[in-house]
PDB file of C-alpha atoms in Angstrom:
ATOM      1  CA  MET A  14      12.125   3.537  27.750  1.00 47.00           C
ATOM      2  CA  LEU A  15      12.227   1.193  24.315  1.00 51.00           C
ATOM      3  CA  PHE A  16      13.374   2.782  21.005  1.00 53.00           C
ATOM      4  CA  LEU A  17      12.409   1.480  17.901  1.00 51.00           C
ATOM      5  CA  LYS A  18      15.976   2.186  16.337  1.00 54.00           C
ATOM      6  CA  GLU A  19      17.397   0.085  19.294  1.00 54.00           C
ATOM      7  CA  LEU A  20      15.861  -2.735  17.585  1.00 57.00           C
ATOM      8  CA  GLU A  21      17.535  -5.323  15.987  1.00 66.00           C
ATOM      9  CA  THR A  22      16.137  -7.843  13.825  1.00 72.00           C
ATOM     10  CA  ASN A  23      17.434  -9.599  10.706  1.00 77.00           C
ATOM     11  CA  LEU A  24      14.530 -10.565   9.303  1.00 85.00           C
ATOM     12  CA  THR A  25      12.815  -8.728   6.475  1.00 87.00           C
ATOM     13  CA  VAL A  26       9.222  -9.526   4.173  1.00 89.00           C
ATOM     14  CA  ASN A  27      11.745 -10.700   1.649  1.00 91.00           C
ATOM     15  CA  LYS A  28      13.060 -12.529   3.739  1.00 92.00           C
ATOM     16  CA  LEU A  29      10.534 -13.862   5.463  1.00 93.00           C
ATOM     17  CA  MET A  30       8.769 -14.792   2.134  1.00 93.00           C
ATOM     18  CA  GLU A  31      11.880 -16.984   1.282  1.00 94.00           C
ATOM     19  CA  GLN A  32      11.102 -18.932   4.739  1.00 94.00           C
ATOM     20  CA  CYS A  33       7.358 -19.723   3.292  1.00 94.00           C
ATOM     21  CA  PHE A  34       8.728 -20.347  -0.698  1.00 93.00           C
ATOM     22  CA  GLU A  35      11.506 -22.756   1.737  1.00 94.00           C
ATOM     23  CA  HIS A  36       8.856 -24.456   3.812  1.00 95.00           C
ATOM     24  CA  PRO A  37       8.272 -28.371   2.684  1.00 95.00           C
ATOM     25  CA  ASN A  38       4.266 -27.520   3.525  1.00 95.00           C
ATOM     26  CA  TYR A  39       4.499 -24.621   1.146  1.00 95.00           C
ATOM     27  CA  LYS A  40       2.324 -25.684  -1.033  1.00 95.00           C
ATOM     28  CA  ASP A  41      -0.646 -27.172   1.665  1.00 95.00           C
ATOM     29  CA  TYR A  42      -0.639 -23.237   3.666  1.00 95.00           C
ATOM     30  CA  CYS A  43       0.683 -20.739   0.482  1.00 96.00           C
ATOM     31  CA  SER A  44      -0.976 -20.270  -3.062  1.00 95.00           C
ATOM     32  CA  ILE A  45       0.301 -17.699  -5.860  1.00 97.00           C
ATOM     33  CA  ILE A  46      -2.622 -15.478  -6.994  1.00 97.00           C
ATOM     34  CA  SER A  47      -2.677 -13.540 -10.419  1.00 98.00           C
ATOM     35  CA  THR A  48      -5.692 -10.359 -10.139  1.00 97.00           C
ATOM     36  CA  LYS A  49      -6.437  -7.937 -12.619  1.00 97.00           C
ATOM     37  CA  LYS A  50      -7.112  -4.497 -12.299  1.00 96.00           C
ATOM     38  CA  GLY A  51     -10.240  -4.384 -10.193  1.00 95.00           C
ATOM     39  CA  THR A  52      -9.270  -6.921  -7.863  1.00 96.00           C
ATOM     40  CA  VAL A  53     -10.186  -7.166  -4.259  1.00 94.00           C
ATOM     41  CA  LEU A  54      -8.443  -9.861  -1.758  1.00 93.00           C
ATOM     42  CA  GLU A  55      -9.738  -9.954   2.132  1.00 82.00           C
ATOM     43  CA  ASN A  56      -8.368 -10.650   4.739  1.00 74.00           C
ATOM     44  CA  THR A  57     -10.625 -13.283   6.051  1.00 65.00           C
ATOM     45  CA  ASN A  58     -13.007 -16.139   4.747  1.00 57.00           C
ATOM     46  CA  LEU A  59     -14.696 -19.096   5.687  1.00 48.00           C
ATOM     47  CA  GLU A  60     -11.639 -21.381   6.044  1.00 57.00           C
ATOM     48  CA  SER A  61      -9.033 -19.021   6.885  1.00 66.00           C
ATOM     49  CA  GLU A  62      -7.071 -15.443   7.378  1.00 84.00           C
ATOM     50  CA  LYS A  63      -5.066 -14.652   4.724  1.00 90.00           C
ATOM     51  CA  ILE A  64      -1.963 -12.222   4.846  1.00 93.00           C
ATOM     52  CA  TYR A  65      -0.831 -11.186   1.381  1.00 95.00           C
ATOM     53  CA  PHE A  66       3.179 -10.544   0.073  1.00 96.00           C
ATOM     54  CA  ILE A  67       3.454  -8.312  -3.104  1.00 97.00           C
ATOM     55  CA  LEU A  68       4.845 -10.328  -5.995  1.00 97.00           C
ATOM     56  CA  ASN A  69       4.429  -7.887  -8.896  1.00 97.00           C
ATOM     57  CA  GLY A  70       2.169  -4.997  -9.104  1.00 97.00           C
ATOM     58  CA  ILE A  71       0.259  -1.935  -7.800  1.00 98.00           C
ATOM     59  CA  TYR A  72      -2.015  -2.544  -4.766  1.00 98.00           C
ATOM     60  CA  GLY A  73      -4.769  -0.255  -3.310  1.00 97.00           C
ATOM     61  CA  MET A  74      -5.453  -0.614   0.881  1.00 94.00           C
ATOM     62  CA  THR A  75      -8.701   0.832   0.676  1.00 94.00           C
ATOM     63  CA  VAL A  76     -11.690   0.664   2.609  1.00 90.00           C
ATOM     64  CA  LYS A  77     -15.337   1.598   2.473  1.00 83.00           C
ATOM     65  CA  GLN A  78     -16.629   5.758   2.386  1.00 72.00           C
ATOM     66  CA  ALA A  79     -20.744   6.167   3.139  1.00 62.00           C
ATOM     67  CA  ASN A  80     -22.551   8.766   1.196  1.00 60.00           C
ATOM     68  CA  GLU A  81     -25.308  10.226   2.096  1.00 53.00           C
ATOM     69  CA  SER A  82     -27.270   6.849   0.415  1.00 52.00           C
ATOM     70  CA  GLU A  83     -26.718   3.697   2.521  1.00 52.00           C
ATOM     71  CA  ASP A  84     -26.495   2.170  -0.674  1.00 57.00           C
ATOM     72  CA  ASP A  85     -23.949   4.068  -1.789  1.00 59.00           C
ATOM     73  CA  GLU A  86     -20.540   3.869  -1.194  1.00 69.00           C
ATOM     74  CA  LYS A  87     -17.497   4.787  -1.926  1.00 78.00           C
ATOM     75  CA  GLU A  88     -14.622   2.976  -1.667  1.00 85.00           C
ATOM     76  CA  CYS A  89     -11.373   5.125  -1.053  1.00 93.00           C
ATOM     77  CA  ILE A  90      -8.014   4.493  -1.308  1.00 96.00           C
ATOM     78  CA  ILE A  91      -5.845   4.920   2.076  1.00 94.00           C
ATOM     79  CA  ARG A  92      -2.243   3.324   1.163  1.00 95.00           C
ATOM     80  CA  PHE A  93       0.133   2.102  -1.963  1.00 97.00           C
ATOM     81  CA  LEU A  94       1.835  -1.468  -1.924  1.00 96.00           C
ATOM     82  CA  GLN A  95       3.942  -3.034  -4.591  1.00 97.00           C
ATOM     83  CA  LYS A  96       6.712  -6.058  -5.025  1.00 95.00           C
ATOM     84  CA  GLY A  97       8.073  -6.568  -1.576  1.00 93.00           C
ATOM     85  CA  ASP A  98       5.434  -5.054   0.291  1.00 94.00           C
ATOM     86  CA  SER A  99       3.020  -7.454   2.809  1.00 93.00           C
ATOM     87  CA  PHE A 100      -1.131  -6.859   4.024  1.00 93.00           C
ATOM     88  CA  GLY A 101      -2.290  -8.059   6.895  1.00 88.00           C
ATOM     89  CA  LEU A 102       0.494  -9.467   9.303  1.00 85.00           C
ATOM     90  CA  TYR A 103      -0.846  -6.375  12.172  1.00 75.00           C
ATOM     91  CA  PHE A 104      -4.517  -8.701  11.668  1.00 75.00           C
ATOM     92  CA  MET A 105      -2.840 -12.048  13.462  1.00 74.00           C
ATOM     93  CA  TYR A 106      -1.796 -10.037  16.595  1.00 70.00           C
ATOM     94  CA  TYR A 107      -5.358  -9.368  17.629  1.00 67.00           C
ATOM     95  CA  ASP A 108      -7.744 -12.464  19.006  1.00 63.00           C
ATOM     96  CA  CYS A 109     -11.007 -10.546  17.194  1.00 59.00           C
ATOM     97  CA  TRP A 110      -9.876  -8.721  14.074  1.00 56.00           C
ATOM     98  CA  GLU A 111     -12.888  -6.632  12.065  1.00 60.00           C
ATOM     99  CA  PRO A 112     -10.165  -4.935   9.442  1.00 63.00           C
ATOM    100  CA  GLY A 113     -12.650  -3.242   7.008  1.00 77.00           C
ATOM    101  CA  VAL A 114     -10.101  -2.598   4.870  1.00 86.00           C
ATOM    102  CA  SER A 115      -9.690  -4.435   1.769  1.00 91.00           C
ATOM    103  CA  LEU A 116      -6.438  -5.720  -0.772  1.00 94.00           C
ATOM    104  CA  GLN A 117      -7.843  -4.075  -4.819  1.00 96.00           C
ATOM    105  CA  SER A 118      -5.231  -4.291  -7.580  1.00 97.00           C
ATOM    106  CA  LEU A 119      -4.551  -1.017  -9.411  1.00 98.00           C
ATOM    107  CA  GLY A 120      -3.854  -3.269 -13.022  1.00 97.00           C
ATOM    108  CA  ARG A 121      -2.283  -7.055 -13.862  1.00 97.00           C
ATOM    109  CA  GLY A 122      -0.449  -8.319 -10.269  1.00 98.00           C
ATOM    110  CA  GLU A 123       0.384 -11.556  -8.432  1.00 98.00           C
ATOM    111  CA  VAL A 124       0.813 -11.773  -4.949  1.00 97.00           C
ATOM    112  CA  MET A 125       1.119 -14.879  -2.454  1.00 97.00           C
ATOM    113  CA  ALA A 126      -2.004 -15.289  -0.208  1.00 95.00           C
ATOM    114  CA  VAL A 127       0.034 -17.281   3.107  1.00 95.00           C
ATOM    115  CA  ASP A 128      -2.306 -18.803   5.607  1.00 93.00           C
ATOM    116  CA  SER A 129      -1.885 -16.837   8.626  1.00 90.00           C
ATOM    117  CA  ASN A 130      -1.395 -19.941  11.300  1.00 89.00           C
ATOM    118  CA  PHE A 131       0.673 -21.193   9.198  1.00 94.00           C
ATOM    119  CA  LEU A 132       2.951 -17.640   9.096  1.00 93.00           C
ATOM    120  CA  PHE A 133       2.510 -17.409  13.057  1.00 89.00           C
ATOM    121  CA  SER A 134       4.306 -20.540  13.397  1.00 91.00           C
ATOM    122  CA  ILE A 135       7.482 -18.901  11.426  1.00 92.00           C
ATOM    123  CA  LEU A 136       7.122 -16.019  12.783  1.00 90.00           C
ATOM    124  CA  ASP A 137       7.494 -17.463  16.076  1.00 88.00           C
ATOM    125  CA  GLU A 138      10.633 -19.136  15.313  1.00 88.00           C
ATOM    126  CA  TRP A 139      11.768 -16.188  13.758  1.00 88.00           C
ATOM    127  CA  ASP A 140      11.166 -13.289  15.391  1.00 84.00           C
ATOM    128  CA  GLU A 141      11.184 -14.558  18.862  1.00 78.00           C
ATOM    129  CA  ASN A 142      11.228 -10.569  19.919  1.00 80.00           C
ATOM    130  CA  ASN A 143       8.649  -9.827  17.792  1.00 81.00           C
ATOM    131  CA  PHE A 144      11.410  -7.255  16.776  1.00 85.00           C
ATOM    132  CA  PHE A 145      10.108  -7.432  13.159  1.00 87.00           C
ATOM    133  CA  MET A 146       6.393  -7.319  13.890  1.00 85.00           C
ATOM    134  CA  ILE A 147       6.615  -3.983  16.111  1.00 83.00           C
ATOM    135  CA  ARG A 148       9.081  -2.645  12.411  1.00 83.00           C
ATOM    136  CA  CYS A 149       5.935  -3.740  10.572  1.00 85.00           C
ATOM    137  CA  LEU A 150       3.558  -1.622  13.506  1.00 83.00           C
ATOM    138  CA  SER A 151       5.788   1.759  13.198  1.00 84.00           C
ATOM    139  CA  GLU A 152       6.024   1.641   9.166  1.00 86.00           C
ATOM    140  CA  GLU A 153       1.960   1.088   9.566  1.00 85.00           C
ATOM    141  CA  LEU A 154       1.731   4.194  11.495  1.00 85.00           C
ATOM    142  CA  ARG A 155       4.054   6.276   9.397  1.00 88.00           C
ATOM    143  CA  GLU A 156       1.657   5.749   6.848  1.00 90.00           C
ATOM    144  CA  THR A 157      -1.531   6.427   8.819  1.00 87.00           C
ATOM    145  CA  GLN A 158      -0.379   9.601  10.454  1.00 90.00           C
ATOM    146  CA  CYS A 159       0.571  10.620   6.684  1.00 90.00           C
ATOM    147  CA  PHE A 160      -2.872   9.869   5.712  1.00 91.00           C
ATOM    148  CA  THR A 161      -4.361  11.764   8.501  1.00 91.00           C
ATOM    149  CA  GLN A 162      -1.922  14.860   7.593  1.00 92.00           C
ATOM    150  CA  LEU A 163      -3.171  14.555   3.938  1.00 92.00           C
ATOM    151  CA  SER A 164      -6.802  15.165   4.388  1.00 89.00           C
ATOM    152  CA  PHE A 165      -6.158  18.908   6.322  1.00 93.00           C
ATOM    153  CA  LEU A 166      -4.739  20.092   2.886  1.00 95.00           C
ATOM    154  CA  LYS A 167      -6.736  21.809   0.872  1.00 96.00           C
ATOM    155  CA  LYS A 168      -8.254  19.411  -2.242  1.00 96.00           C
ATOM    156  CA  GLU A 169      -5.187  21.637  -4.926  1.00 97.00           C
ATOM    157  CA  GLU A 170      -2.341  20.760  -2.205  1.00 97.00           C
ATOM    158  CA  ARG A 171      -3.829  17.221  -1.014  1.00 97.00           C
ATOM    159  CA  ILE A 172      -2.911  16.369  -5.157  1.00 97.00           C
ATOM    160  CA  ARG A 173       0.164  17.841  -5.186  1.00 97.00           C
ATOM    161  CA  LYS A 174       1.418  16.118  -1.934  1.00 96.00           C
ATOM    162  CA  ALA A 175      -0.248  12.999  -3.408  1.00 97.00           C
ATOM    163  CA  LEU A 176       1.671  12.977  -6.290  1.00 97.00           C
ATOM    164  CA  LEU A 177       4.793  13.938  -4.598  1.00 96.00           C
ATOM    165  CA  LYS A 178       4.204  10.433  -1.843  1.00 95.00           C
ATOM    166  CA  CYS A 179       3.538   8.780  -5.278  1.00 97.00           C
ATOM    167  CA  ALA A 180       6.499   9.701  -6.972  1.00 96.00           C
ATOM    168  CA  GLN A 181       9.000   9.596  -3.845  1.00 95.00           C
ATOM    169  CA  SER A 182       7.455   5.819  -3.095  1.00 95.00           C
ATOM    170  CA  LEU A 183       6.090   4.650  -6.239  1.00 97.00           C
ATOM    171  CA  GLY A 184       8.160   6.406  -9.508  1.00 97.00           C
ATOM    172  CA  THR A 185      11.184   5.083 -11.480  1.00 96.00           C
ATOM    173  CA  TYR A 186      13.878   8.190 -11.904  1.00 95.00           C
ATOM    174  CA  SER A 187      15.013   9.163 -15.000  1.00 91.00           C
ATOM    175  CA  ASP A 188      17.439  12.549 -16.228  1.00 91.00           C
ATOM    176  CA  ASN A 189      13.771  13.810 -17.983  1.00 91.00           C
ATOM    177  CA  GLY A 190      12.312  13.113 -14.017  1.00 96.00           C
ATOM    178  CA  ILE A 191      10.507  11.061 -12.048  1.00 97.00           C
ATOM    179  CA  LEU A 192       8.232   8.317 -13.563  1.00 97.00           C
ATOM    180  CA  LEU A 193       4.709   7.313 -12.100  1.00 97.00           C
ATOM    181  CA  PRO A 194       3.814   3.556 -12.491  1.00 97.00           C
ATOM    182  CA  LYS A 195       0.961   4.006 -15.211  1.00 96.00           C
ATOM    183  CA  GLU A 196      -1.559   2.582 -12.403  1.00 97.00           C
ATOM    184  CA  ILE A 197      -1.699   5.244 -10.415  1.00 97.00           C
ATOM    185  CA  THR A 198      -4.301   7.329 -13.036  1.00 96.00           C
ATOM    186  CA  GLN A 199      -6.713  10.365 -12.047  1.00 96.00           C
ATOM    187  CA  GLU A 200      -9.504   8.519 -10.737  1.00 96.00           C
ATOM    188  CA  VAL A 201      -6.569   6.168  -8.563  1.00 97.00           C
ATOM    189  CA  LEU A 202      -5.124  10.010  -7.456  1.00 97.00           C
ATOM    190  CA  ALA A 203      -8.952  10.722  -6.608  1.00 97.00           C
ATOM    191  CA  ARG A 204      -9.748   8.710  -4.395  1.00 96.00           C
ATOM    192  CA  TYR A 205      -6.709   8.437  -2.543  1.00 96.00           C
ATOM    193  CA  THR A 206      -6.829  12.322  -1.893  1.00 96.00           C
ATOM    194  CA  ASN A 207     -10.956  12.098  -1.664  1.00 94.00           C
ATOM    195  CA  THR A 208     -11.500  14.463  -4.465  1.00 95.00           C
ATOM    196  CA  SER A 209     -13.128  13.878  -7.528  1.00 95.00           C
ATOM    197  CA  ARG A 210     -11.655  12.606 -11.047  1.00 96.00           C
ATOM    198  CA  GLU A 211     -12.537  15.637 -12.851  1.00 97.00           C
ATOM    199  CA  TYR A 212     -10.855  18.103  -9.345  1.00 97.00           C
ATOM    200  CA  VAL A 213      -7.933  15.952 -10.175  1.00 98.00           C
ATOM    201  CA  ALA A 214      -7.446  16.448 -14.257  1.00 97.00           C
ATOM    202  CA  HIS A 215      -8.131  20.192 -13.698  1.00 97.00           C
ATOM    203  CA  THR A 216      -4.989  20.706 -10.785  1.00 98.00           C
ATOM    204  CA  ILE A 217      -3.211  18.433 -13.581  1.00 97.00           C
ATOM    205  CA  MET A 218      -3.498  20.780 -16.364  1.00 97.00           C
ATOM    206  CA  LYS A 219      -2.468  23.372 -14.099  1.00 97.00           C
ATOM    207  CA  LEU A 220       0.934  21.366 -12.993  1.00 97.00           C
ATOM    208  CA  ILE A 221       1.255  20.931 -16.813  1.00 97.00           C
ATOM    209  CA  LYS A 222       0.849  24.721 -17.392  1.00 97.00           C
ATOM    210  CA  GLU A 223       3.308  25.713 -14.318  1.00 97.00           C
ATOM    211  CA  ASP A 224       5.855  22.319 -16.100  1.00 96.00           C
ATOM    212  CA  ILE A 225       6.209  20.819 -12.926  1.00 97.00           C
ATOM    213  CA  VAL A 226       3.900  17.534 -14.766  1.00 97.00           C
ATOM    214  CA  ARG A 227       3.524  15.901 -17.965  1.00 96.00           C
ATOM    215  CA  ASN A 228       1.158  13.412 -18.894  1.00 92.00           C
ATOM    216  CA  ARG A 229       2.084  13.355 -23.086  1.00 88.00           C
ATOM    217  CA  PRO A 230       3.029  10.601 -23.820  1.00 88.00           C
ATOM    218  CA  LYS A 231       1.245   9.035 -20.518  1.00 88.00           C
ATOM    219  CA  PRO A 232       2.246   7.719 -17.795  1.00 92.00           C
ATOM    220  CA  LEU A 233       2.854  11.398 -15.819  1.00 96.00           C
ATOM    221  CA  LEU A 234       6.065  12.519 -15.427  1.00 97.00           C
ATOM    222  CA  ILE A 235       7.255  14.939 -12.727  1.00 97.00           C
ATOM    223  CA  LEU A 236       9.226  17.450 -13.787  1.00 97.00           C
ATOM    224  CA  ASP A 237      10.247  19.196 -10.499  1.00 96.00           C
ATOM    225  CA  LYS A 238       9.197  17.579  -7.923  1.00 95.00           C
ATOM    226  CA  HIS A 239      10.365  20.300  -5.368  1.00 95.00           C
ATOM    227  CA  ARG A 240       7.928  22.052  -7.099  1.00 96.00           C
ATOM    228  CA  LEU A 241       5.101  20.272  -5.709  1.00 95.00           C
TER     229      LEU A 241
END
């Protein structure tokens, strides 16, 4: 039986990015894309499949959720990505992949777009045993499990846990608490927790009264993560 903790690899996302930057054919297969709030990046197009590496900014992995009207689709966020994260690496290991998942910029940011075939050739050289890719898949599985568990909670508990997760993975620690990125707005939290923006606002006001969070001045500041 193979255990993840037994897998050893020196390859990381940052090292993989370095291999792309340093490759003599970098300009032929890689490009830097600047994004603004709302920019959507897809994995597939008519030319090639793209893998994205986050250089700056906060991004959301989004899926479309159909509402009662077929013409009315809601984009839900299922995961947050930031500098040093990647989007779409595991797509390369499927012969026919229709992910249904997009990468959306939640503010100003920057990504490196890499041709999947070019990247596969680098992985083939540096990740001979696929240990790096197995770890990427295990991380994706953990995130999927976390999001699934979140969906079973009641609405207020969902928002509390979402704030805690954002604080732990995206926040900046200070003497006063944990400062969330400005991109984590009430609208973004509503999309992540599948609730309304109004309900998120109502819950945050309740947390403010309980001295758990602060919203003035913006962005949100988590004062007491243990009570979320």
